[in-house]
mmCIF file of C-alpha atoms and ligand atoms in Angstrom:
data_model
loop_
_atom_site.group_PDB
_atom_site.id
_atom_site.type_symbol
_atom_site.label_atom_id
_atom_site.label_comp_id
_atom_site.label_asym_id
_atom_site.label_seq_id
_atom_site.Cartn_x
_atom_site.Cartn_y
_atom_site.Cartn_z
ATOM 1 C CA VAL U 1 -51.674 50.571 -20.048
ATOM 2 C CA THR U 2 -54.617 49.885 -22.370
ATOM 3 C CA PRO U 3 -57.530 48.313 -20.492
ATOM 4 C CA GLU U 4 -58.602 44.759 -21.272
ATOM 5 C CA PRO U 5 -61.267 44.335 -23.975
ATOM 6 C CA LYS U 6 -64.873 43.877 -22.879
ATOM 7 C CA VAL U 7 -67.742 41.781 -24.217
ATOM 8 C CA CYS U 8 -70.733 43.735 -25.532
ATOM 9 C CA VAL U 9 -73.852 42.962 -23.486
ATOM 10 C CA THR U 10 -75.982 43.014 -26.653
ATOM 11 C CA CYS U 11 -74.075 41.289 -29.468
ATOM 12 C CA GLY U 12 -71.650 39.321 -27.309
ATOM 13 C CA ARG U 13 -68.622 40.358 -29.366
ATOM 14 C CA ALA U 14 -65.387 41.405 -27.712
ATOM 15 C CA PHE U 15 -64.494 45.054 -28.239
ATOM 16 C CA ALA U 16 -61.360 46.981 -27.429
ATOM 17 C CA TRP U 17 -60.931 50.150 -25.428
ATOM 18 C CA ARG U 18 -60.964 53.349 -27.433
ATOM 19 C CA LYS U 19 -59.748 56.826 -26.572
ATOM 20 C CA LYS U 20 -63.288 58.250 -26.666
ATOM 21 C CA TRP U 21 -64.182 56.027 -23.717
ATOM 22 C CA GLU U 22 -61.215 56.953 -21.522
ATOM 23 C CA ARG U 23 -63.306 58.814 -18.952
ATOM 24 C CA ASP U 24 -66.027 56.211 -18.401
ATOM 25 C CA TRP U 25 -64.688 52.884 -19.689
ATOM 26 C CA GLU U 26 -65.840 51.178 -16.506
ATOM 27 C CA HIS U 27 -69.448 51.969 -17.454
ATOM 28 C CA VAL U 28 -69.218 51.137 -21.160
ATOM 29 C CA LYS U 29 -71.401 48.110 -21.943
ATOM 30 C CA HIS U 30 -72.043 48.303 -25.690
ATOM 31 C CA CYS U 31 -69.621 48.026 -28.600
ATOM 32 C CA SER U 32 -71.522 50.418 -30.848
ATOM 33 C CA ALA U 33 -74.528 52.724 -31.119
ATOM 34 C CA ARG U 34 -76.367 49.924 -32.905
ATOM 35 C CA CYS U 35 -76.019 47.712 -29.846
ATOM 36 C CA ARG U 36 -77.210 50.372 -27.394
ATOM 37 C CA ARG U 37 -80.676 48.892 -27.011
ATOM 38 C CA LYS U 38 -82.353 47.143 -24.148
ATOM 39 C CA LEU U 39 -82.559 43.399 -24.491
ATOM 40 C CA ASP U 40 -86.216 42.424 -24.594
ATOM 41 C CA ALA U 41 -88.384 39.359 -24.088
ATOM 42 C CA THR U 42 -87.484 38.051 -27.551
ATOM 43 C CA ASP U 43 -83.764 38.197 -26.781
ATOM 44 C CA ARG U 44 -84.327 36.316 -23.511
ATOM 45 C CA ALA U 45 -86.584 33.807 -25.271
ATOM 46 C CA LEU U 46 -83.839 33.111 -27.815
ATOM 47 C CA GLU U 47 -81.299 32.484 -25.041
ATOM 48 C CA ASP U 48 -83.714 30.270 -23.097
ATOM 49 C CA THR U 49 -84.691 28.345 -26.229
ATOM 50 C CA ILE U 50 -81.079 27.675 -27.214
ATOM 51 C CA LEU U 51 -80.407 26.250 -23.741
ATOM 52 C CA ALA U 52 -83.672 24.271 -23.699
ATOM 53 C CA LEU U 53 -83.049 22.744 -27.143
ATOM 54 C CA LEU U 54 -79.509 21.759 -26.169
ATOM 55 C CA ALA U 55 -80.690 20.301 -22.856
ATOM 56 C CA LYS U 56 -82.993 17.935 -24.758
ATOM 57 C CA ARG U 57 -80.170 16.512 -26.856
ATOM 58 C CA ALA U 58 -77.103 14.451 -26.233
ATOM 59 C CA ARG U 59 -74.259 16.467 -24.781
ATOM 60 C CA THR U 60 -72.222 15.931 -27.934
ATOM 61 C CA SER U 61 -74.882 17.040 -30.398
ATOM 62 C CA SER U 62 -75.414 20.549 -31.641
ATOM 63 C CA ILE U 63 -78.150 22.856 -32.881
ATOM 64 C CA CYS U 64 -78.301 25.618 -35.456
ATOM 65 C CA PRO U 65 -79.248 29.135 -34.264
ATOM 66 C CA SER U 66 -82.173 28.914 -36.699
ATOM 67 C CA ASP U 67 -83.634 26.083 -34.606
ATOM 68 C CA ALA U 68 -84.086 28.584 -31.758
ATOM 69 C CA ALA U 69 -85.371 31.339 -34.060
ATOM 70 C CA ARG U 70 -87.939 28.944 -35.580
ATOM 71 C CA GLN U 71 -89.211 27.979 -32.163
ATOM 72 C CA VAL U 72 -89.505 31.573 -30.924
ATOM 73 C CA ALA U 73 -91.225 32.848 -34.088
ATOM 74 C CA PRO U 74 -92.361 29.921 -36.259
ATOM 75 C CA ASP U 75 -94.028 32.077 -38.914
ATOM 76 C CA ASP U 76 -91.416 34.813 -39.115
ATOM 77 C CA TRP U 77 -88.110 33.447 -37.875
ATOM 78 C CA ARG U 78 -85.723 34.757 -40.523
ATOM 79 C CA PRO U 79 -85.612 38.321 -39.133
ATOM 80 C CA LEU U 80 -84.543 36.809 -35.806
ATOM 81 C CA MET U 81 -81.422 35.085 -37.147
ATOM 82 C CA GLU U 82 -78.952 37.819 -36.232
ATOM 83 C CA ARG U 83 -80.520 38.138 -32.802
ATOM 84 C CA ALA U 84 -80.266 34.359 -32.388
ATOM 85 C CA ARG U 85 -76.527 34.563 -33.156
ATOM 86 C CA GLU U 86 -76.215 37.441 -30.676
ATOM 87 C CA ALA U 87 -78.018 35.359 -28.047
ATOM 88 C CA ALA U 88 -75.567 32.527 -28.749
ATOM 89 C CA ARG U 89 -72.582 34.850 -28.272
ATOM 90 C CA ARG U 90 -73.998 36.100 -24.967
ATOM 91 C CA LEU U 91 -74.310 32.489 -23.820
ATOM 92 C CA VAL U 92 -70.681 31.893 -24.811
ATOM 93 C CA ALA U 93 -69.680 34.941 -22.748
ATOM 94 C CA ARG U 94 -71.539 33.450 -19.780
ATOM 95 C CA GLY U 95 -69.724 30.135 -20.218
ATOM 96 C CA GLU U 96 -72.892 28.190 -21.042
ATOM 97 C CA ILE U 97 -72.278 27.055 -24.638
ATOM 98 C CA VAL U 98 -69.669 27.059 -27.387
ATOM 99 C CA ILE U 99 -70.025 28.049 -31.028
ATOM 100 C CA THR U 100 -68.540 25.595 -33.506
ATOM 101 C CA GLN U 101 -67.771 25.289 -37.195
ATOM 102 C CA LYS U 102 -66.905 21.884 -38.630
ATOM 103 C CA GLY U 103 -66.837 20.553 -35.086
ATOM 104 C CA GLN U 104 -64.210 23.011 -33.851
ATOM 105 C CA THR U 105 -64.894 25.735 -31.291
ATOM 106 C CA VAL U 106 -64.573 29.175 -32.884
ATOM 107 C CA ASP U 107 -64.027 32.680 -31.541
ATOM 108 C CA PRO U 108 -67.544 34.108 -31.026
ATOM 109 C CA SER U 109 -66.320 37.545 -32.070
ATOM 110 C CA ALA U 110 -64.668 36.493 -35.290
ATOM 111 C CA PHE U 111 -66.532 33.638 -37.007
ATOM 112 C CA ARG U 112 -67.980 33.976 -40.491
ATOM 113 C CA GLY U 113 -70.524 31.690 -42.083
ATOM 114 C CA PRO U 114 -72.764 28.971 -40.720
ATOM 115 C CA ILE U 115 -72.336 27.950 -37.088
ATOM 116 C CA ARG U 116 -73.540 25.268 -34.707
ATOM 117 C CA LEU U 117 -74.140 25.630 -30.977
ATOM 118 C CA LYS U 118 -73.053 23.043 -28.425
ATOM 119 C CA ARG U 119 -73.142 22.558 -24.692
ATOM 120 C CA ILE U 120 -69.861 23.039 -22.860
HETATM 121 ZN ZN1 LIG L 201 -72.278 44.932 -29.663
#
């Protein structure tokens, strides 16, 4: 039986079991070498800012990940965009938000293009 997929603790994408992990799958936390980094204060700030921005708005309204990136690093937010999307996926994995496109909830592992973030 192939084990259930896991969610990467860094990028928040689901990833499937692979043969190379058969001996220590229970300890595997990252989907790739690129994701094998420690989350730092910036990553936590992005998560906290997404939740804080959403908390200030109506339950039905949404934010763009760039809103969080701009608040965390007003003068140099563009390099944080991918990390803001990763923070959003981690929050989806924790059941705190959903990612939407055109108002519909999307799979956090599979979307392409611009997204919005909403409270559950
Ligand atoms: Zn990953």
